[in-house]
Each structure stands twice: as C-alpha cells, then as structure tokens.
Amino acid sequence: MELQLDLNKEYGIVLEGGGAKGAYQVGAWKALKEAGIRIKGVAGTSVGALNGALICMDDFSKAERIWENISYSRVMDVDEALMERIRNFSLKNLPDLIAGGTRLLKDRGFDIAPLMGLIGDMVDEERIRSSPRDLYVVTYSVSDRQPLVVNVKETPEGEIGDMLMASAYLIGFRPERLGGKLYMDGGGVNNVPVDVLMDKGYKDIIVVRIYGLGVDTERRLKVPEDVNLHHICPRQDLGGILEFDRRRAKRNMVLGYFDAKRMLYGLAGRGYYIDAPSGEPYYFDKMMSELPQLLAYLRPEMEEEISRFPNGYRYYTETLLPQMAREMKLKEGWDYKELYLSLLEELARQYRISRFKVYQVEELLRIIHRKAGKKVLKGI
C-alpha cells in the first residue's frame, strides 16, 4: 500500500461534534498514529473537543480505555437498565418512558455529574499546556449570547476542564454554570470547525466527520486553493448521539480505524477495504476472463444459462455489464474497475467474509473461490 499523505508535513485535524459517535474519531486517530502522521493542532466541537484534548495530550491508551468502557451512567446520572429499555422502545416500555420524561422535566435535564467527573479524571492540564499541539474548541456562551472559539492553552489555570465541558453541553443536560457562566454545545453554531484551523494558517487539514446534530459549517465554507482537506467519513450509521453503549463504541472505533486507512492509502471498495492500485484496463481484462465463473458463484441457479452467453466483447460491454452496473446501483459514469470490485464485494457479502481487513484484490478473490468450493482460476 502506498501512503497518500506526505509524512514531511504537519497536519491539523478537525473533530466534529456528535456525542456517542465520537468513538469513531479515536479509531481514526489510531490509524493516523500507525501511519506516522504528525498532528500539529486540533479544532473540535463537543465530543470532538473532548477527544481533541486526548490527542493534544497524545494519550491514546486513555482515549481507548474511556470509549471501551463507555456507558450511559458514565455520562449521565441515570439508571442503565432504564436507558436500555427506552432505547429499545416498545409499547410495553411506555410507562418507563413516561416516568423517565417526568423525572427529566422535574430535574430540568440530565444530571451530568458523571461526565464532569470523567473530564476531570481525563484532563491533565500540565500535559495540555506543554503539548506541541494546538487545541481549539468551539462553544456558545448563553450568558454572553455569543459563539466562542477558545484556545484551550490560554484558559486560566484550573479551567481547561470547564471549557471542554462548555463545548459539550448538549441540549437536555441540566444547565449549570461553569466559571459563573452558562454555555451551550458548540454544535449549535459550528459543528465542523474547519474554518478555525484555516483562520490559524493551517494548510493541510484532516477532517473526521461523524455527522452529528448541529450546524454543518463546512458545507458553506470557501476553501482557498492552497488549503488541502482530507476527509475521513463513515459510510454507515454510527448510532445515536446519546447511545453510550460500549459495544457500539467498539464497533465505531473499528470502523473509524479502517475508514482512516481508506483515506490514508487510497483504498477502493464501497463497504470493504481493497488495495487496488492497477488501472481500469487491468480490471477490464479480469472481467472478461473471470465473469462467467464469478456470476456462477453469485447466481448458482443461472449457471447453465451463463455458460451459453454469446462470445465476444460486444455482448458484455453493451448488454451484460451495463445491466450489472444498474443492479449494483453504481453511479452514472462508472468504470470497469469499479464494476469488478463491486462484484467482488457482493460475493464477499454473500459468503460472509469479514469487512474489517485490508485485502489485496487477488487475496479476496482466492477467499471467494475457497468459500464457493471451486477451483482457483488459472494463474491466481
């Protein structure tokens, strides 16, 4: 695999807000660390601010430990069993939902003392202030009625934890003053603070998206020609922003790790992670030689019909391959490489081959042949 980023450069990283989805960012960070990517600074909103502090401290083991053990009760003072029943809502759980809602109204929101304690345990002010990495967080001051971009290293002694909490103060949390002021989650004003790093002069920026609730400022951002953005994005649902479940968090960390590898190494595949450096002509030739066999795997009931396909490229290029592209819902402008890899992915799903591995094309093909109980094609 060939790394797509320049290891001689230093990068800024932007961490979007999104509550419980933030585990994905930690998985992405792991892949960046393994690749040797040097992070110069972080801009984060909400959970992105909390993960950003851990990146600033360069404490991956603590970040991993926090997310591997996350639960509702580590964030809010709630009954874990009750939250599970509400999450798996059915009519028989309606009384629980009503009782929980009544309590929430009475208490003016969720008590987040556990989250404040977690941040207190997580933050090492000395490590943050002495870190070579910048750390900026976004919040909204309800007291002052204005959005804020905070350079965390410039906050008064003992108030870094408060500023991180201010950025992550979701609607629904019981309002409490931090340093004498009320704050609201920064996602309400800038959930993807790419502009913050651009304003600080960063030219190479990695943006980790988790699609949380909030104002997606990146959509309307005008990016100068000398600024390079590199995106790490999930292609599947990461769950709810309040779904603080350790099993979901572990899955999201794995997904973030492999999606970061997709960006770092230019991997192909819509759901799988495939190292496929060869160009379209190579895959056209493979398609022409292997298609009858692969289609027989995909549709065993059609094996006899497939054996009677007309010879020659014309039938394939004008009839069969466009039909396959439509069935696989490829976008207009698809090419033969994309079609061939989509066919491999469809077969990999059919034979329940694990997604979470970086595959060479021939390696994945061999596994498909083995799973199908067929002989390996000649030369593979």
CSV table of C-alpha atoms in Angstrom, one decimal:
chain,number,residue,atom,x,y,z
A,1,MET,CA,0.0,0.0,0.0
A,2,GLU,CA,1.2,3.5,-0.8
A,3,LEU,CA,0.6,6.3,1.7
A,4,GLN,CA,-1.3,9.2,0.1
A,5,LEU,CA,-0.2,11.9,2.6
A,6,ASP,CA,3.2,13.5,3.0
A,7,LEU,CA,5.0,12.4,6.2
A,8,ASN,CA,7.2,15.5,5.9
A,9,LYS,CA,4.2,17.7,6.6
A,10,GLU,CA,2.4,18.5,9.8
A,11,TYR,CA,-1.4,18.3,9.8
A,12,GLY,CA,-4.3,19.9,11.6
A,13,ILE,CA,-7.2,17.7,12.5
A,14,VAL,CA,-10.9,18.7,12.8
A,15,LEU,CA,-13.2,16.7,15.0
A,16,GLU,CA,-16.9,17.1,14.5
A,17,GLY,CA,-19.4,17.1,17.4
A,18,GLY,CA,-21.7,14.1,17.7
A,19,GLY,CA,-21.9,12.7,21.2
A,20,ALA,CA,-21.6,9.0,21.5
A,21,LYS,CA,-20.5,8.8,17.8
A,22,GLY,CA,-17.1,10.2,19.0
A,23,ALA,CA,-15.6,6.7,19.4
A,24,TYR,CA,-15.2,6.7,15.6
A,25,GLN,CA,-12.7,9.6,15.9
A,26,VAL,CA,-10.5,7.6,18.3
A,27,GLY,CA,-10.3,4.7,15.8
A,28,ALA,CA,-9.3,7.1,13.1
A,29,TRP,CA,-6.6,8.6,15.3
A,30,LYS,CA,-5.2,5.1,15.8
A,31,ALA,CA,-4.7,4.7,12.1
A,32,LEU,CA,-3.2,8.1,11.8
A,33,LYS,CA,-0.7,7.3,14.6
A,34,GLU,CA,0.3,4.0,13.0
A,35,ALA,CA,0.9,5.7,9.6
A,36,GLY,CA,3.2,8.2,11.3
A,37,ILE,CA,1.0,11.3,10.5
A,38,ARG,CA,2.2,14.3,12.6
A,39,ILE,CA,-0.6,16.3,14.1
A,40,LYS,CA,0.2,20.0,14.7
A,41,GLY,CA,-3.1,21.1,16.1
A,42,VAL,CA,-6.8,20.2,16.7
A,43,ALA,CA,-10.1,22.0,16.4
A,44,GLY,CA,-13.0,20.2,18.0
A,45,THR,CA,-16.6,20.7,18.9
A,46,SER,CA,-18.5,18.9,21.7
A,47,VAL,CA,-17.2,15.3,21.8
A,48,GLY,CA,-14.6,16.4,19.3
A,49,ALA,CA,-13.3,18.9,21.9
A,50,LEU,CA,-13.0,16.0,24.4
A,51,ASN,CA,-11.2,13.7,22.0
A,52,GLY,CA,-9.1,16.7,20.9
A,53,ALA,CA,-7.8,17.1,24.4
A,54,LEU,CA,-6.7,13.5,24.4
A,55,ILE,CA,-5.0,14.0,21.1
A,56,CYS,CA,-3.3,17.1,22.4
A,57,MET,CA,-2.1,15.1,25.4
A,58,ASP,CA,-1.1,12.2,23.0
A,59,ASP,CA,-2.8,9.8,25.3
A,60,PHE,CA,-4.3,7.2,23.0
A,61,SER,CA,-4.4,4.4,25.6
A,62,LYS,CA,-6.6,6.6,27.9
A,63,ALA,CA,-8.9,7.5,24.9
A,64,GLU,CA,-9.3,3.9,24.0
A,65,ARG,CA,-9.9,2.9,27.6
A,66,ILE,CA,-12.6,5.6,28.0
A,67,TRP,CA,-14.5,4.5,24.9
A,68,GLU,CA,-14.2,0.8,25.5
A,69,ASN,CA,-15.9,1.3,28.9
A,70,ILE,CA,-18.4,4.0,28.0
A,71,SER,CA,-22.0,3.6,29.3
A,72,TYR,CA,-25.0,5.9,29.9
A,73,SER,CA,-24.1,6.1,33.6
A,74,ARG,CA,-20.6,7.3,32.9
A,75,VAL,CA,-22.1,10.3,31.2
A,76,MET,CA,-25.4,11.0,33.0
A,77,ASP,CA,-26.8,10.1,36.4
A,78,VAL,CA,-29.3,7.6,35.0
A,79,ASP,CA,-30.4,4.1,35.6
A,80,GLU,CA,-28.6,1.9,33.0
A,81,ALA,CA,-31.4,-0.7,32.7
A,82,LEU,CA,-34.0,2.0,32.2
A,83,MET,CA,-32.0,3.7,29.4
A,84,GLU,CA,-31.7,0.3,27.6
A,85,ARG,CA,-35.4,-0.2,27.8
A,86,ILE,CA,-36.0,3.3,26.4
A,87,ARG,CA,-33.5,2.8,23.7
A,88,ASN,CA,-35.3,-0.5,22.7
A,89,PHE,CA,-38.7,1.2,22.9
A,90,SER,CA,-41.9,-0.8,22.6
A,91,LEU,CA,-45.4,-0.1,23.9
A,92,LYS,CA,-44.7,-2.2,27.0
A,93,ASN,CA,-41.9,0.2,27.9
A,94,LEU,CA,-44.2,3.2,27.6
A,95,PRO,CA,-44.6,3.6,31.4
A,96,ASP,CA,-40.8,3.7,31.8
A,97,LEU,CA,-40.6,6.4,29.1
A,98,ILE,CA,-43.3,8.5,30.7
A,99,ALA,CA,-41.7,8.1,34.2
A,100,GLY,CA,-38.3,9.0,32.8
A,101,GLY,CA,-39.6,12.0,30.9
A,102,THR,CA,-41.4,13.3,34.1
A,103,ARG,CA,-38.2,13.0,36.1
A,104,LEU,CA,-36.3,14.7,33.4
A,105,LEU,CA,-38.7,17.7,33.4
A,106,LYS,CA,-38.6,17.9,37.2
A,107,ASP,CA,-34.8,17.8,37.2
A,108,ARG,CA,-34.6,20.4,34.4
A,109,GLY,CA,-32.5,17.9,32.3
A,110,PHE,CA,-30.0,15.1,32.7
A,111,ASP,CA,-27.6,15.4,35.7
A,112,ILE,CA,-24.1,15.2,34.0
A,113,ALA,CA,-22.0,15.0,37.2
A,114,PRO,CA,-20.6,11.7,35.9
A,115,LEU,CA,-19.4,13.4,32.7
A,116,MET,CA,-17.9,16.2,34.6
A,117,GLY,CA,-16.1,13.7,36.8
A,118,LEU,CA,-14.9,11.8,33.7
A,119,ILE,CA,-13.5,15.0,32.2
A,120,GLY,CA,-11.8,15.8,35.5
A,121,ASP,CA,-10.1,12.4,35.5
A,122,MET,CA,-9.2,12.7,31.8
A,123,VAL,CA,-7.7,16.1,31.7
A,124,ASP,CA,-4.0,16.7,32.6
A,125,GLU,CA,-3.6,20.4,32.4
A,126,GLU,CA,0.1,20.4,32.5
A,127,ARG,CA,0.3,18.0,29.6
A,128,ILE,CA,-2.1,20.1,27.5
A,129,ARG,CA,-0.3,23.3,28.2
A,130,SER,CA,3.1,21.8,27.5
A,131,SER,CA,2.0,19.9,24.4
A,132,PRO,CA,3.5,20.9,21.0
A,133,ARG,CA,-0.1,20.7,19.6
A,134,ASP,CA,-2.6,23.5,19.4
A,135,LEU,CA,-6.1,22.9,20.8
A,136,TYR,CA,-9.1,25.0,19.9
A,137,VAL,CA,-12.7,24.3,21.0
A,138,VAL,CA,-16.0,25.8,19.9
A,139,THR,CA,-18.8,26.6,22.3
A,140,TYR,CA,-21.7,29.1,22.7
A,141,SER,CA,-21.9,31.4,25.7
A,142,VAL,CA,-25.6,31.6,26.7
A,143,SER,CA,-24.7,34.2,29.3
A,144,ASP,CA,-23.0,36.5,26.7
A,145,ARG,CA,-25.1,35.4,23.8
A,146,GLN,CA,-22.2,34.8,21.5
A,147,PRO,CA,-20.2,31.9,19.9
A,148,LEU,CA,-16.7,31.4,21.2
A,149,VAL,CA,-13.6,29.8,19.8
A,150,VAL,CA,-11.3,29.0,22.7
A,151,ASN,CA,-7.6,28.5,22.6
A,152,VAL,CA,-7.5,26.0,25.4
A,153,LYS,CA,-3.9,26.7,26.3
A,154,GLU,CA,-4.8,30.3,27.1
A,155,THR,CA,-7.6,29.5,29.6
A,156,PRO,CA,-7.0,30.4,33.2
A,157,GLU,CA,-5.4,27.8,35.5
A,158,GLY,CA,-7.8,25.1,36.5
A,159,GLU,CA,-10.4,25.9,33.9
A,160,ILE,CA,-9.5,23.7,30.9
A,161,GLY,CA,-12.0,21.0,32.0
A,162,ASP,CA,-14.7,23.7,32.2
A,163,MET,CA,-14.0,24.8,28.7
A,164,LEU,CA,-14.2,21.3,27.4
A,165,MET,CA,-17.4,20.7,29.2
A,166,ALA,CA,-18.8,24.0,27.8
A,167,SER,CA,-18.2,22.8,24.3
A,168,ALA,CA,-20.0,19.5,25.0
A,169,TYR,CA,-23.1,20.9,26.8
A,170,LEU,CA,-25.8,19.2,24.9
A,171,ILE,CA,-29.4,20.4,25.0
A,172,GLY,CA,-31.1,18.2,27.5
A,173,PHE,CA,-28.3,18.4,30.0
A,174,ARG,CA,-29.2,20.1,33.2
A,175,PRO,CA,-27.9,23.7,33.0
A,176,GLU,CA,-25.1,24.5,35.4
A,177,ARG,CA,-22.7,27.5,35.5
A,178,LEU,CA,-19.1,27.0,34.5
A,179,GLY,CA,-16.9,29.8,35.8
A,180,GLY,CA,-20.0,31.7,36.5
A,181,LYS,CA,-21.5,31.5,33.0
A,182,LEU,CA,-23.9,29.2,31.2
A,183,TYR,CA,-22.8,27.5,28.0
A,184,MET,CA,-24.4,25.5,25.2
A,185,ASP,CA,-22.9,22.8,23.0
A,186,GLY,CA,-20.8,24.3,20.2
A,187,GLY,CA,-22.5,22.2,17.6
A,188,GLY,CA,-25.3,24.8,17.6
A,189,VAL,CA,-23.0,27.3,16.0
A,190,ASN,CA,-20.2,25.4,14.3
A,191,ASN,CA,-20.1,21.6,14.4
A,192,VAL,CA,-17.3,21.1,11.9
A,193,PRO,CA,-14.8,23.8,12.7
A,194,VAL,CA,-12.6,23.6,9.6
A,195,ASP,CA,-12.6,27.4,9.4
A,196,VAL,CA,-11.0,27.6,12.9
A,197,LEU,CA,-7.8,25.9,11.7
A,198,MET,CA,-7.9,27.7,8.3
A,199,ASP,CA,-8.0,31.0,10.2
A,200,LYS,CA,-5.0,29.9,12.2
A,201,GLY,CA,-3.0,29.4,9.0
A,202,TYR,CA,-3.2,25.6,8.6
A,203,LYS,CA,-2.8,24.5,5.0
A,204,ASP,CA,-3.2,20.7,5.4
A,205,ILE,CA,-6.2,19.6,7.4
A,206,ILE,CA,-7.7,16.2,8.1
A,207,VAL,CA,-11.5,16.4,8.7
A,208,VAL,CA,-13.1,13.5,10.7
A,209,ARG,CA,-16.8,13.5,10.1
A,210,ILE,CA,-19.3,11.7,12.3
A,211,TYR,CA,-22.5,13.5,11.1
A,212,GLY,CA,-23.7,14.6,14.5
A,213,LEU,CA,-26.6,17.1,15.0
A,214,GLY,CA,-25.5,20.7,14.6
A,215,VAL,CA,-24.6,23.4,12.1
A,216,ASP,CA,-22.6,21.9,9.3
A,217,THR,CA,-20.4,25.0,8.6
A,218,GLU,CA,-18.2,23.1,6.2
A,219,ARG,CA,-21.0,23.0,3.6
A,220,ARG,CA,-20.8,26.7,3.0
A,221,LEU,CA,-17.1,27.1,3.6
A,222,LYS,CA,-15.0,28.6,0.8
A,223,VAL,CA,-11.7,26.7,0.8
A,224,PRO,CA,-8.7,28.6,-0.6
A,225,GLU,CA,-6.7,26.8,-3.4
A,226,ASP,CA,-3.6,26.5,-1.1
A,227,VAL,CA,-5.6,24.6,1.6
A,228,ASN,CA,-5.8,20.8,1.3
A,229,LEU,CA,-8.6,19.0,3.1
A,230,HIS,CA,-8.5,15.2,3.6
A,231,HIS,CA,-11.8,13.6,4.8
A,232,ILE,CA,-12.4,10.5,6.9
A,233,CYS,CA,-16.1,9.7,6.7
A,234,PRO,CA,-18.3,6.8,7.8
A,235,ARG,CA,-20.4,5.1,5.2
A,236,GLN,CA,-22.8,3.5,7.7
A,237,ASP,CA,-24.8,4.7,10.6
A,238,LEU,CA,-22.8,5.2,13.8
A,239,GLY,CA,-25.9,5.2,16.1
A,240,GLY,CA,-27.5,7.9,18.1
A,241,ILE,CA,-25.7,10.8,19.8
A,242,LEU,CA,-26.8,9.6,23.2
A,243,GLU,CA,-26.2,5.9,22.5
A,244,PHE,CA,-23.5,5.5,25.1
A,245,ASP,CA,-23.1,1.7,24.6
A,246,ARG,CA,-19.6,0.1,24.9
A,247,ARG,CA,-20.4,-2.5,22.2
A,248,ARG,CA,-21.5,0.2,19.7
A,249,ALA,CA,-18.4,2.3,20.7
A,250,LYS,CA,-16.0,-0.6,20.0
A,251,ARG,CA,-17.6,-1.2,16.6
A,252,ASN,CA,-17.4,2.5,15.8
A,253,MET,CA,-13.7,2.6,16.7
A,254,VAL,CA,-13.0,-0.3,14.4
A,255,LEU,CA,-15.0,1.5,11.6
A,256,GLY,CA,-13.1,4.7,12.2
A,257,TYR,CA,-9.8,2.9,12.0
A,258,PHE,CA,-10.5,1.3,8.7
A,259,ASP,CA,-12.1,4.3,7.2
A,260,ALA,CA,-9.0,6.3,8.1
A,261,LYS,CA,-6.9,3.6,6.3
A,262,ARG,CA,-9.2,4.1,3.3
A,263,MET,CA,-8.2,7.8,3.2
A,264,LEU,CA,-4.6,7.2,4.0
A,265,TYR,CA,-3.9,4.6,1.4
A,266,GLY,CA,-6.5,5.4,-1.3
A,267,LEU,CA,-8.3,2.1,-0.7
A,268,ALA,CA,-11.1,1.1,-3.1
A,269,GLY,CA,-14.4,-0.5,-2.2
A,270,ARG,CA,-17.8,0.7,-1.0
A,271,GLY,CA,-18.1,-1.4,2.1
A,272,TYR,CA,-14.8,-3.4,2.0
A,273,TYR,CA,-11.2,-2.1,2.1
A,274,ILE,CA,-9.4,-3.1,-1.0
A,275,ASP,CA,-5.9,-2.3,-2.1
A,276,ALA,CA,-6.4,-2.0,-5.9
A,277,PRO,CA,-3.6,0.1,-7.4
A,278,SER,CA,-4.0,-1.1,-11.0
A,279,GLY,CA,-5.8,0.9,-13.6
A,280,GLU,CA,-9.1,0.2,-15.5
A,281,PRO,CA,-7.6,-1.8,-18.4
A,282,TYR,CA,-6.3,-4.4,-15.9
A,283,TYR,CA,-9.8,-4.9,-14.4
A,284,PHE,CA,-11.4,-5.0,-17.8
A,285,ASP,CA,-9.2,-7.9,-18.8
A,286,LYS,CA,-10.0,-9.6,-15.5
A,287,MET,CA,-13.7,-9.1,-16.0
A,288,MET,CA,-13.6,-10.6,-19.5
A,289,SER,CA,-11.8,-13.7,-18.3
A,290,GLU,CA,-13.4,-14.3,-14.9
A,291,LEU,CA,-17.0,-13.0,-15.2
A,292,PRO,CA,-18.8,-16.3,-16.1
A,293,GLN,CA,-17.2,-18.0,-13.1
A,294,LEU,CA,-18.0,-15.1,-10.7
A,295,LEU,CA,-21.5,-14.8,-11.9
A,296,ALA,CA,-22.0,-18.6,-11.4
A,297,TYR,CA,-20.9,-18.0,-7.8
A,298,LEU,CA,-23.3,-15.1,-7.4
A,299,ARG,CA,-26.3,-16.8,-9.1
A,300,PRO,CA,-25.8,-20.6,-9.0
A,301,GLU,CA,-29.3,-21.1,-10.3
A,302,MET,CA,-28.2,-19.4,-13.6
A,303,GLU,CA,-25.0,-21.5,-14.1
A,304,GLU,CA,-26.4,-23.3,-17.2
A,305,GLU,CA,-27.7,-20.0,-18.7
A,306,ILE,CA,-24.4,-18.2,-18.0
A,307,SER,CA,-22.5,-21.0,-19.9
A,308,ARG,CA,-24.5,-20.1,-23.0
A,309,PHE,CA,-23.6,-16.4,-23.0
A,310,PRO,CA,-22.5,-15.2,-26.5
A,311,ASN,CA,-18.8,-15.0,-27.2
A,312,GLY,CA,-17.1,-11.7,-27.8
A,313,TYR,CA,-16.8,-8.4,-26.0
A,314,ARG,CA,-19.8,-6.7,-27.6
A,315,TYR,CA,-22.4,-8.7,-25.6
A,316,TYR,CA,-20.5,-8.0,-22.4
A,317,THR,CA,-19.9,-4.3,-22.9
A,318,GLU,CA,-23.2,-3.3,-24.5
A,319,THR,CA,-25.6,-5.6,-22.6
A,320,LEU,CA,-24.4,-7.6,-19.6
A,321,LEU,CA,-22.0,-5.2,-17.8
A,322,PRO,CA,-24.4,-2.1,-18.0
A,323,GLN,CA,-27.1,-4.4,-16.6
A,324,MET,CA,-24.9,-5.4,-13.7
A,325,ALA,CA,-24.0,-1.8,-13.0
A,326,ARG,CA,-27.6,-0.9,-12.7
A,327,GLU,CA,-28.4,-3.9,-10.4
A,328,MET,CA,-25.4,-2.8,-8.2
A,329,LYS,CA,-26.7,0.8,-8.2
A,330,LEU,CA,-23.4,2.2,-9.5
A,331,LYS,CA,-23.5,5.9,-10.2
A,332,GLU,CA,-23.5,7.2,-13.8
A,333,GLY,CA,-20.0,7.3,-15.2
A,334,TRP,CA,-18.9,4.0,-13.5
A,335,ASP,CA,-15.9,2.2,-15.0
A,336,TYR,CA,-14.8,-1.4,-15.3
A,337,LYS,CA,-12.6,-1.2,-12.2
A,338,GLU,CA,-15.5,0.0,-10.1
A,339,LEU,CA,-17.8,-2.7,-11.5
A,340,TYR,CA,-15.3,-5.5,-11.0
A,341,LEU,CA,-14.6,-4.5,-7.4
A,342,SER,CA,-18.4,-4.1,-6.7
A,343,LEU,CA,-18.9,-7.7,-7.9
A,344,LEU,CA,-16.2,-8.9,-5.6
A,345,GLU,CA,-17.8,-7.1,-2.7
A,346,GLU,CA,-21.2,-8.5,-3.5
A,347,LEU,CA,-19.7,-12.0,-3.4
A,348,ALA,CA,-17.8,-11.2,-0.2
A,349,ARG,CA,-21.0,-10.2,1.5
A,350,GLN,CA,-22.8,-13.3,0.1
A,351,TYR,CA,-20.1,-15.6,1.6
A,352,ARG,CA,-19.9,-13.5,4.8
A,353,ILE,CA,-16.3,-12.6,4.5
A,354,SER,CA,-15.2,-10.1,7.2
A,355,ARG,CA,-15.1,-6.5,6.1
A,356,PHE,CA,-12.5,-5.4,8.6
A,357,LYS,CA,-9.3,-6.2,6.9
A,358,VAL,CA,-7.3,-4.6,4.1
A,359,TYR,CA,-7.5,-7.0,1.2
A,360,GLN,CA,-5.4,-7.3,-1.9
A,361,VAL,CA,-7.6,-8.0,-4.9
A,362,GLU,CA,-6.2,-11.4,-5.6
A,363,GLU,CA,-6.4,-12.3,-1.9
A,364,LEU,CA,-10.1,-11.5,-1.7
A,365,LEU,CA,-10.7,-13.4,-4.9
A,366,ARG,CA,-8.9,-16.5,-3.5
A,367,ILE,CA,-11.1,-16.4,-0.4
A,368,ILE,CA,-14.2,-16.2,-2.6
A,369,HIS,CA,-13.1,-19.2,-4.6
A,370,ARG,CA,-12.4,-21.1,-1.4
A,371,LYS,CA,-15.7,-20.2,0.1
A,372,ALA,CA,-17.5,-21.1,-3.0
A,373,GLY,CA,-15.9,-24.5,-3.0
A,374,LYS,CA,-14.5,-24.0,-6.5
A,375,LYS,CA,-11.0,-24.3,-8.1
A,376,VAL,CA,-8.9,-21.2,-8.1
A,377,LEU,CA,-8.8,-19.6,-11.6
A,378,LYS,CA,-5.7,-20.3,-13.6
A,379,GLY,CA,-2.8,-18.1,-12.6
A,380,ILE,CA,-4.2,-16.9,-9.3
